[in-house]
Protein backbone atom coordinates (compact mmCIF):
# COMPACT_ATOMS: atom_id res chain seq x y z
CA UNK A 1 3.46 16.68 5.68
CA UNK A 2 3.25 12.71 6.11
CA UNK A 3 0.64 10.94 6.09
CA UNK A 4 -0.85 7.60 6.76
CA UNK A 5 -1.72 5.04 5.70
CA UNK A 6 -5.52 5.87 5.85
CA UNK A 7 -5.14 9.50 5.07
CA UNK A 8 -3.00 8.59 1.96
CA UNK A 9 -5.81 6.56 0.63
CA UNK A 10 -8.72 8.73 1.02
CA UNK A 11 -6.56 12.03 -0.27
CA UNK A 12 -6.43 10.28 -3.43
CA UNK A 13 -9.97 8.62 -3.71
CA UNK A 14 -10.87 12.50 -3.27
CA UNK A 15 -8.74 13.94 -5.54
CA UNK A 16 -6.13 15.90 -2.79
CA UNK A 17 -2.40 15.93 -3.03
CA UNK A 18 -1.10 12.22 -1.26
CA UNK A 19 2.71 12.64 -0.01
CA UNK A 20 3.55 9.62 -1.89
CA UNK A 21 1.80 6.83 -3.59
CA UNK A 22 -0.54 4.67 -1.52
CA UNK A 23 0.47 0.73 -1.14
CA UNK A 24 -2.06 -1.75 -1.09
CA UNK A 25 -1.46 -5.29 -2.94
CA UNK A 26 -3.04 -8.19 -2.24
CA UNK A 27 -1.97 -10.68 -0.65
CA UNK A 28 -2.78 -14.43 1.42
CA UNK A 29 -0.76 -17.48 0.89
CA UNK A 30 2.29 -14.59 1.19
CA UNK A 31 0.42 -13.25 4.52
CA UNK A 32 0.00 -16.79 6.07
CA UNK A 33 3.74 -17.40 5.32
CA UNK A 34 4.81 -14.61 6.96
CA UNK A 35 4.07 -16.00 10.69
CA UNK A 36 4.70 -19.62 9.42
CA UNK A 37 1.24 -20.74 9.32
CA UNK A 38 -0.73 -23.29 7.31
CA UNK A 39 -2.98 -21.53 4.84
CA UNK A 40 -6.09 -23.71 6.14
CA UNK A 41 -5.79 -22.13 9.41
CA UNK A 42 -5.43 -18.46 8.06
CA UNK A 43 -8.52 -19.02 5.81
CA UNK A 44 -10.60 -20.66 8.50
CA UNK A 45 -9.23 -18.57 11.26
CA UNK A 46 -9.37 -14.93 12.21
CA UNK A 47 -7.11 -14.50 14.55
CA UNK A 48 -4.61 -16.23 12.45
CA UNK A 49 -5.41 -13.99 9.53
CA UNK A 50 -4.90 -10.75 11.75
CA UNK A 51 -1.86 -11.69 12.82
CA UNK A 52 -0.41 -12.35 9.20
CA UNK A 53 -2.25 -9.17 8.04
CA UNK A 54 -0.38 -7.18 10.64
CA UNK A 55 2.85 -8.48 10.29
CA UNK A 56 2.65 -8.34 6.71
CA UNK A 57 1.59 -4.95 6.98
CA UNK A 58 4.05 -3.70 9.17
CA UNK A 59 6.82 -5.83 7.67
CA UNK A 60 6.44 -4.30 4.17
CA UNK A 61 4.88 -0.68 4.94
CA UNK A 62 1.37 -1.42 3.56
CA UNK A 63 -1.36 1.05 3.77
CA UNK A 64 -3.83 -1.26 4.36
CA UNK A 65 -4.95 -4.78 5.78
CA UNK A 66 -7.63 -7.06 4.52
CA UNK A 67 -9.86 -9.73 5.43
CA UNK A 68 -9.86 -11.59 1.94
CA UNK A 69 -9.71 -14.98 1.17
CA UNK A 70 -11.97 -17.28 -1.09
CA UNK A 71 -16.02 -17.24 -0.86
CA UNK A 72 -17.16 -17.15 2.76
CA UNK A 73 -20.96 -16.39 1.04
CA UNK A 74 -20.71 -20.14 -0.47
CA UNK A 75 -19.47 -21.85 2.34
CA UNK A 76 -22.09 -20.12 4.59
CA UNK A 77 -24.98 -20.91 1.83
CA UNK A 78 -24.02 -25.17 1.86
CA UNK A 79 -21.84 -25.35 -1.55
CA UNK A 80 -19.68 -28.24 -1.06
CA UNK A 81 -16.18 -26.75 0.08
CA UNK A 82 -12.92 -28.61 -0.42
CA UNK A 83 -10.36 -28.15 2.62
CA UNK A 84 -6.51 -28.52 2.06
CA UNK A 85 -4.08 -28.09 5.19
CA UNK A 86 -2.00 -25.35 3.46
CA UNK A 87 -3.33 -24.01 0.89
CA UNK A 88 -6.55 -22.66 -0.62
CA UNK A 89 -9.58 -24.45 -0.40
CA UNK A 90 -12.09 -25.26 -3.74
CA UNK A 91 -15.38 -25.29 -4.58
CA UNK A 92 -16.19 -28.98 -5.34
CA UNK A 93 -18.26 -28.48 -8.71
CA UNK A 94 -19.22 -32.45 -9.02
CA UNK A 95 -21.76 -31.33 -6.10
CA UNK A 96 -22.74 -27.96 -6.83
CA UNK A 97 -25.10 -26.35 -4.13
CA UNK A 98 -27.04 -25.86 -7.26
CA UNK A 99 -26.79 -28.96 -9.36
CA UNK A 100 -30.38 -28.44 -9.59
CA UNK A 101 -31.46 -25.29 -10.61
CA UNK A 102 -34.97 -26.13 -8.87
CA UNK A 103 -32.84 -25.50 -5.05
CA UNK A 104 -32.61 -21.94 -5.85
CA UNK A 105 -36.53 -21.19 -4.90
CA UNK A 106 -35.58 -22.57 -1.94
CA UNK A 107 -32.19 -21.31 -0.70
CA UNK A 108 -32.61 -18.84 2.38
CA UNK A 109 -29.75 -16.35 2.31
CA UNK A 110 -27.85 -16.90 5.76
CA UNK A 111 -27.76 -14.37 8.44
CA UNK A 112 -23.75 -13.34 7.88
CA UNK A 113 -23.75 -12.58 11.84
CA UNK A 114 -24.61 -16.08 12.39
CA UNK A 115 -23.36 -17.87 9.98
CA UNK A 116 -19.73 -19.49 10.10
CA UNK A 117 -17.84 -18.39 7.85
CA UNK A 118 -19.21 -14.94 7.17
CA UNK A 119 -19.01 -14.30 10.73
CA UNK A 120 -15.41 -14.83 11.07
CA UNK A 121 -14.58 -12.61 8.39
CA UNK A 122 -16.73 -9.78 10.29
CA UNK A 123 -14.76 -10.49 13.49
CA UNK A 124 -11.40 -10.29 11.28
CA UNK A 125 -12.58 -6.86 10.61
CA UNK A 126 -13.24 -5.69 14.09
CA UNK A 127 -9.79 -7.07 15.45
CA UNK A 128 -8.26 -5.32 12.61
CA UNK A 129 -9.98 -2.06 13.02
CA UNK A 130 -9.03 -2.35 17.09
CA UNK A 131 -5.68 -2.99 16.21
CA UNK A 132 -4.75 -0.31 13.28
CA UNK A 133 -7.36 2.67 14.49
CA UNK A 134 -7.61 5.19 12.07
CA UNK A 135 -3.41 4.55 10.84
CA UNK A 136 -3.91 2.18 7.86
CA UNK A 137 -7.16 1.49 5.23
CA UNK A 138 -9.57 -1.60 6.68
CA UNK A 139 -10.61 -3.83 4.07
CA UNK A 140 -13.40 -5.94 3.83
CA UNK A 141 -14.54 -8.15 0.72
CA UNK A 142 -17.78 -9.74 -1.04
CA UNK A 143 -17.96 -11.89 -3.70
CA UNK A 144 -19.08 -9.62 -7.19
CA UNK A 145 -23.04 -11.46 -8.80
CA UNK A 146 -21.03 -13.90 -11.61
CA UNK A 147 -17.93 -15.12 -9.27
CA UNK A 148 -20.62 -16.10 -6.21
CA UNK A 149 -22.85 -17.53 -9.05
CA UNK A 150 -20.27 -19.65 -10.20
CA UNK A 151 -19.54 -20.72 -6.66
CA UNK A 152 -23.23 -21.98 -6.23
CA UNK A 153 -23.88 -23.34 -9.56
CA UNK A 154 -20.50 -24.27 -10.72
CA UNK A 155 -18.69 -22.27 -13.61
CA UNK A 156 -18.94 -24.06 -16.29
CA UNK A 157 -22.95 -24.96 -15.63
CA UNK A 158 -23.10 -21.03 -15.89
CA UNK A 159 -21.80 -20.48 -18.82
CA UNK A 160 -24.34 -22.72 -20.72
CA UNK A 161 -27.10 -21.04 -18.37
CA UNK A 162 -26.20 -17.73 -19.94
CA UNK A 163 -27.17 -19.44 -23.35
CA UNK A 164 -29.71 -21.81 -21.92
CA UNK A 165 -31.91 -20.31 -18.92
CA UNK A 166 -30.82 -16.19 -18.95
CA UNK A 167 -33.81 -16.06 -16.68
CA UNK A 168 -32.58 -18.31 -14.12
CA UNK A 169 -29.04 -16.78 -14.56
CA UNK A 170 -31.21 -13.63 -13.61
CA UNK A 171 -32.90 -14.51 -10.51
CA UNK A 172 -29.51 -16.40 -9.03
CA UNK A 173 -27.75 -12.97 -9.65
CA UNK A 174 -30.39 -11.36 -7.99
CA UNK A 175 -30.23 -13.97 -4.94
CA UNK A 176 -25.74 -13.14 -4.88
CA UNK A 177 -26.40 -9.67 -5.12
CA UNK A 178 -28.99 -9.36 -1.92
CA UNK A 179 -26.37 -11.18 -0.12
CA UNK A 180 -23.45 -9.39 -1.16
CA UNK A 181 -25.13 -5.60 -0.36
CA UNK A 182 -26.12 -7.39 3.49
CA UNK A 183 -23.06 -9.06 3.79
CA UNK A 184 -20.53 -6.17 2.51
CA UNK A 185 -22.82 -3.37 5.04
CA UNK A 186 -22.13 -5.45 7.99
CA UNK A 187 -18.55 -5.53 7.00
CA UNK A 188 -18.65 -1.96 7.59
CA UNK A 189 -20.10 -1.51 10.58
CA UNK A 190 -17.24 -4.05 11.50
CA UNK A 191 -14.84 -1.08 10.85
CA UNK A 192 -14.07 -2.03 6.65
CA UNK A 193 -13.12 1.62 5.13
CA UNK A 194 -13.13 -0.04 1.90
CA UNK A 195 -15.20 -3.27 0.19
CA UNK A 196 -14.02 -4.89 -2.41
CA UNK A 197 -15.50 -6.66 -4.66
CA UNK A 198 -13.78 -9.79 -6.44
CA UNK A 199 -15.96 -11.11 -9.83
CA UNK A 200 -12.89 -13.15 -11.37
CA UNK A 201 -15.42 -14.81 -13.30
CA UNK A 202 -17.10 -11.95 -14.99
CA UNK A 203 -14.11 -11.60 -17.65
CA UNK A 204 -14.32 -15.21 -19.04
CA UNK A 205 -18.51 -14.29 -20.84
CA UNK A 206 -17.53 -11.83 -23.66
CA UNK A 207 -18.04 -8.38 -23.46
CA UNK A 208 -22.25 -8.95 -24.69
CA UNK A 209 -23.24 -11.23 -21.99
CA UNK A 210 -20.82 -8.88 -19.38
CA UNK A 211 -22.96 -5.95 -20.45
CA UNK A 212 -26.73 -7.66 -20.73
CA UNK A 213 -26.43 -10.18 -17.39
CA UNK A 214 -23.50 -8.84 -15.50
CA UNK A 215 -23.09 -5.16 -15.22
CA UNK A 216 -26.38 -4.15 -13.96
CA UNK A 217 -25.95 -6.75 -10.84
CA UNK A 218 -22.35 -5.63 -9.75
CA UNK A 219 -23.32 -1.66 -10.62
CA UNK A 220 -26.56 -2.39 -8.03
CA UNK A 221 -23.43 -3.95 -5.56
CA UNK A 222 -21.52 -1.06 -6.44
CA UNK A 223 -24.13 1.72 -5.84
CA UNK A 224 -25.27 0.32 -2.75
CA UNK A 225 -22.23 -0.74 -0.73
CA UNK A 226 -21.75 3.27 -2.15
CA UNK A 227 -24.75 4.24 -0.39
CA UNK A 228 -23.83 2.81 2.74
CA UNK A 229 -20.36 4.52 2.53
CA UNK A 230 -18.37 2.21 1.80
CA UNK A 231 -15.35 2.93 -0.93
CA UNK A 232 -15.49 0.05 -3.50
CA UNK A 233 -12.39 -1.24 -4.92
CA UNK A 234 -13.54 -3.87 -8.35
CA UNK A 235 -10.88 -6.98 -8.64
CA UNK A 236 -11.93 -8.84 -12.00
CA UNK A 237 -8.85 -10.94 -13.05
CA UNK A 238 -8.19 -11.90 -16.42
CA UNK A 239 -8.38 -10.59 -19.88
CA UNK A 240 -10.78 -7.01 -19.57
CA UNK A 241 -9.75 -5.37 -22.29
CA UNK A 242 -13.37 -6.22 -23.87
CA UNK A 243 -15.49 -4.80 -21.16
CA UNK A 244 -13.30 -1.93 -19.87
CA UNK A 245 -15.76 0.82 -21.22
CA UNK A 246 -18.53 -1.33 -19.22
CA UNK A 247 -16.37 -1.17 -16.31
CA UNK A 248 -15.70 2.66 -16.52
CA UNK A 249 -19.90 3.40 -16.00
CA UNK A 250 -20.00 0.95 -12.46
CA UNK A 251 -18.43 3.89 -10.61
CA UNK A 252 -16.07 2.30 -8.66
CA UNK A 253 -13.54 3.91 -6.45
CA UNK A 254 -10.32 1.72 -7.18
CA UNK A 255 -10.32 -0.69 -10.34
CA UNK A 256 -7.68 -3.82 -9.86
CA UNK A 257 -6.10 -3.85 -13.54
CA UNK A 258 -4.23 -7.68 -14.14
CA UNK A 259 -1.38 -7.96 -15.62
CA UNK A 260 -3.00 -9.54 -18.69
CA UNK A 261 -3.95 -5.93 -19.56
CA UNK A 262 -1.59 -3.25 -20.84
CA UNK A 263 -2.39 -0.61 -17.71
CA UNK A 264 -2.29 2.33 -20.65
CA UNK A 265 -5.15 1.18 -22.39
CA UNK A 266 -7.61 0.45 -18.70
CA UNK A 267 -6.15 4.53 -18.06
CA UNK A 268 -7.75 5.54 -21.65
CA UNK A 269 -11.08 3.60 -21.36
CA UNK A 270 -11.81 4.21 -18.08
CA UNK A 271 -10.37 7.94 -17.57
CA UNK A 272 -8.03 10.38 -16.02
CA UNK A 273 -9.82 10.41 -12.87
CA UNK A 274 -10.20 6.68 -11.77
CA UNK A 275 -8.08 5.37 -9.49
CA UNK A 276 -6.07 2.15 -10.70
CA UNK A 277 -4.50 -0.33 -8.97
CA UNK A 278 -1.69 -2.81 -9.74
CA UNK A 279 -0.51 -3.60 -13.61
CA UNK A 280 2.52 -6.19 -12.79
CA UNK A 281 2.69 -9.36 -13.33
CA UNK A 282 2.70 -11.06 -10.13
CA UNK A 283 4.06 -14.24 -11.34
CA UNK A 284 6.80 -13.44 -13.93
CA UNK A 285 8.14 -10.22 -12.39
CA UNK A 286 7.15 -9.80 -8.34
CA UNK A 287 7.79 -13.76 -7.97
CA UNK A 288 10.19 -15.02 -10.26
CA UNK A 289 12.10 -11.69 -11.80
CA UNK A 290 14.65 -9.41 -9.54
CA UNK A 291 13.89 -6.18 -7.87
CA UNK A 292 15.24 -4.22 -11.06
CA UNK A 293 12.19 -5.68 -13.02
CA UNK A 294 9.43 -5.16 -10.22
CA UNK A 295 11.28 -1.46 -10.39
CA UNK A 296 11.26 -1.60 -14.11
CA UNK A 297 7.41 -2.85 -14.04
CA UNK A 298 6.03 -0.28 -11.51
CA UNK A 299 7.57 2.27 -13.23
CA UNK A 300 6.30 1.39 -16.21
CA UNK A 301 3.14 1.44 -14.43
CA UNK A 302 3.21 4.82 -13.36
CA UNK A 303 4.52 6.44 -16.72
CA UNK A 304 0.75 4.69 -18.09
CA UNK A 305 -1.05 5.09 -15.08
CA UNK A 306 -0.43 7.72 -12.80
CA UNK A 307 -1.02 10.20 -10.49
CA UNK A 308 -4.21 8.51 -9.53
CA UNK A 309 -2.17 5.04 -9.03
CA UNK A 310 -2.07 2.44 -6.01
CA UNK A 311 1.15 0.42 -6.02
CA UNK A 312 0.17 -3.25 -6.18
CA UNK A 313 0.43 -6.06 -8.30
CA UNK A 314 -2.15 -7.28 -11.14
CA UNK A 315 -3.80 -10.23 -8.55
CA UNK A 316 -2.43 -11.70 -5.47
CA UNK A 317 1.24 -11.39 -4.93
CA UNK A 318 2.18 -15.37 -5.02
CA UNK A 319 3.55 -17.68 -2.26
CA UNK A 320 7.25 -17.72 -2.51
CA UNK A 321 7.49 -14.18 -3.80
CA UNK A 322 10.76 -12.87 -2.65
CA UNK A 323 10.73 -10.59 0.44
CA UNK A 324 13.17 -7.95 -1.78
CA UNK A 325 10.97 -7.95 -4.10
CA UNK A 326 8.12 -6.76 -2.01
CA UNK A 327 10.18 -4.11 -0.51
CA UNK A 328 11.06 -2.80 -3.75
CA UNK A 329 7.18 -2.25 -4.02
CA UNK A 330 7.37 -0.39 -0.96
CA UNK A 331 10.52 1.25 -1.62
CA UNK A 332 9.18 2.55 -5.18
CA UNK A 333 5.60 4.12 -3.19
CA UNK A 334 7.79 5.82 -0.71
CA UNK A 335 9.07 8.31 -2.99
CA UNK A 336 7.41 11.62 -3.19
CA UNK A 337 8.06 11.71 -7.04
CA UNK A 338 8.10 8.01 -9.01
């Protein structure tokens, strides 16, 4: 019997039969593009970003629609934010929020129900919710402990402060974590079925520092967006091979797998049972190759990954991607059998 969107998700988190594989890539410059609007507005906007999300969704035959973008938690906590009129903003490192490590003692975490920028993600969420009911997956997203470190401290700071202060590194984890748990619970009382949690910056510190400073923040994010009932789906881009065991033990409900990682060797470290996401290259074959590679890819994908597979591509699918190619993602979930 068909299901949706919704039903087709949490079948699979739980084990159950699905009637065909659920769909559920990332995507915002692509979304914005979709009702011809600058990127600036969708990321500073909600009601811009529903609309995309929705006619993305229904466009393409997603299971879901999401309320991601970059950091809202930075913005909202005074980091110095670069805007662009169409397309994404930046961080602007040269005046890290915490230039002085000193500023952390004093940095109140904001109240994300009145604070900008967190606050329009959480109304994102309700129009969503309103709009899809129970047909298609809700997503909300926080920022994972190293990513929204980064953000407030700038990157490469961070990585001497691994080396330099690991206490400090501690305590600013600590502070990004608080926030995150508050921040990602309010997104579901907004109506999110599903948080997740982006920490691109976790696979750039080596497998050591990932297991001694990183893992026990985002397993405490993990655990307690779990808690709240939330479903937590992990997006660290990059080069994971090194901490995939690490990964395995947060407990995570969906793990994003990039493209820089052969998708057979995330399914034998982290298991038969977890749920994977993505695998294809989202620049080489969903932007730039035809619809016989993105078939080519996800079935490759499959063959490695499957049955407990989401169709989606290894990060965001890019600006420019062609709309065939997209439908051959949806074309290739469709099928009862890949």
């Amino acid at each position: 019997m068909p299901m949706n969107g919704r039903e087709r998700f949490l079948a699979m988190l739980g084990g159950q039969p699905v009637d065909r594989l659920p769909l559920m890539p990332i995507t915002m410059l692509f979304a914005a593009d979709q009702i011809g609007a600058a990127y600036g507005r969708y990321a500073l906007d909600c009601r811009v970003l529903v609309e995309a999300q929705l006619r993305t969704a229904e466009a393409f035959g997603f299971d879901h629609v999401s309320a991601i973008t970059e950091t809202r938690e930075a913005r909202d906590c005074g980091a110095a934010v670069r805007y662009f009129e169409n397309q994404p903003y930046a961080i602007d490192e040269s005046r890290a929020r915490l230039a002085d490590k000193r500023c952390l003692a004093a940095l109140e975490a904001p109240d994300p129900r009145e604070s900008p920028a967190m606050r329009d993600r959480l109304d994102a969420l309700r129009m969503l919710r309103r709009a899809v009911g129970n047909t298609k997956v809700v997503e909300g997203w926080v920022e994972g402990p190293c990513g929204a470190a980064a953000d407030l401290r700038g990157i490469n700071t961070l990585m001497l402060d691994f080396y330099d202060d690991p206490a400090f590194v501690r305590r600013l984890f600590e502070f990004t974590v608080t926030l995150g748990l508050r921040f990602g619970r309010l997104q579901m009382d907004a109506g999110a079925d599903v948080i997740g949690v982006g920490d691109p910056a976790a696979s750039l510190i080596g497998p050591r520092f990932y297991r001694e400073f990183v893992w026990p923040y985002e397993r405490r994010l993990v655990a307690g967006l779990q808690e709240a009932g939330a479903r937590v789906r992990l997006h660290i881009c990059g080069k994971t091979q090194t901490i995939l065991t690490d990964m395995a033990r947060l407990g995570c409900d969906v793990v994003d797998i990039d493209s820089a990682v052969r998708i057979a060797e995330a399914r034998a470290q982290l298991g038969p049972a977890q749920v994977l996401l993505g695998g294809i290259d989202p620049v080489r074959v969903l932007q730039q190759g035809t619809p016989a590679d993105v078939e080519e890819a996800l079935g490759a994908c499959w063959r490695a990954a499957g049955p407990a597979y989401i169709v989606g591509a290894g990060c965001e699918i890019p600006r420019g991607t062609p709309a065939e190619n997209v439908l051959t993602m949806a074309e290739f979930a469709r099928r009862p059998s890949p």
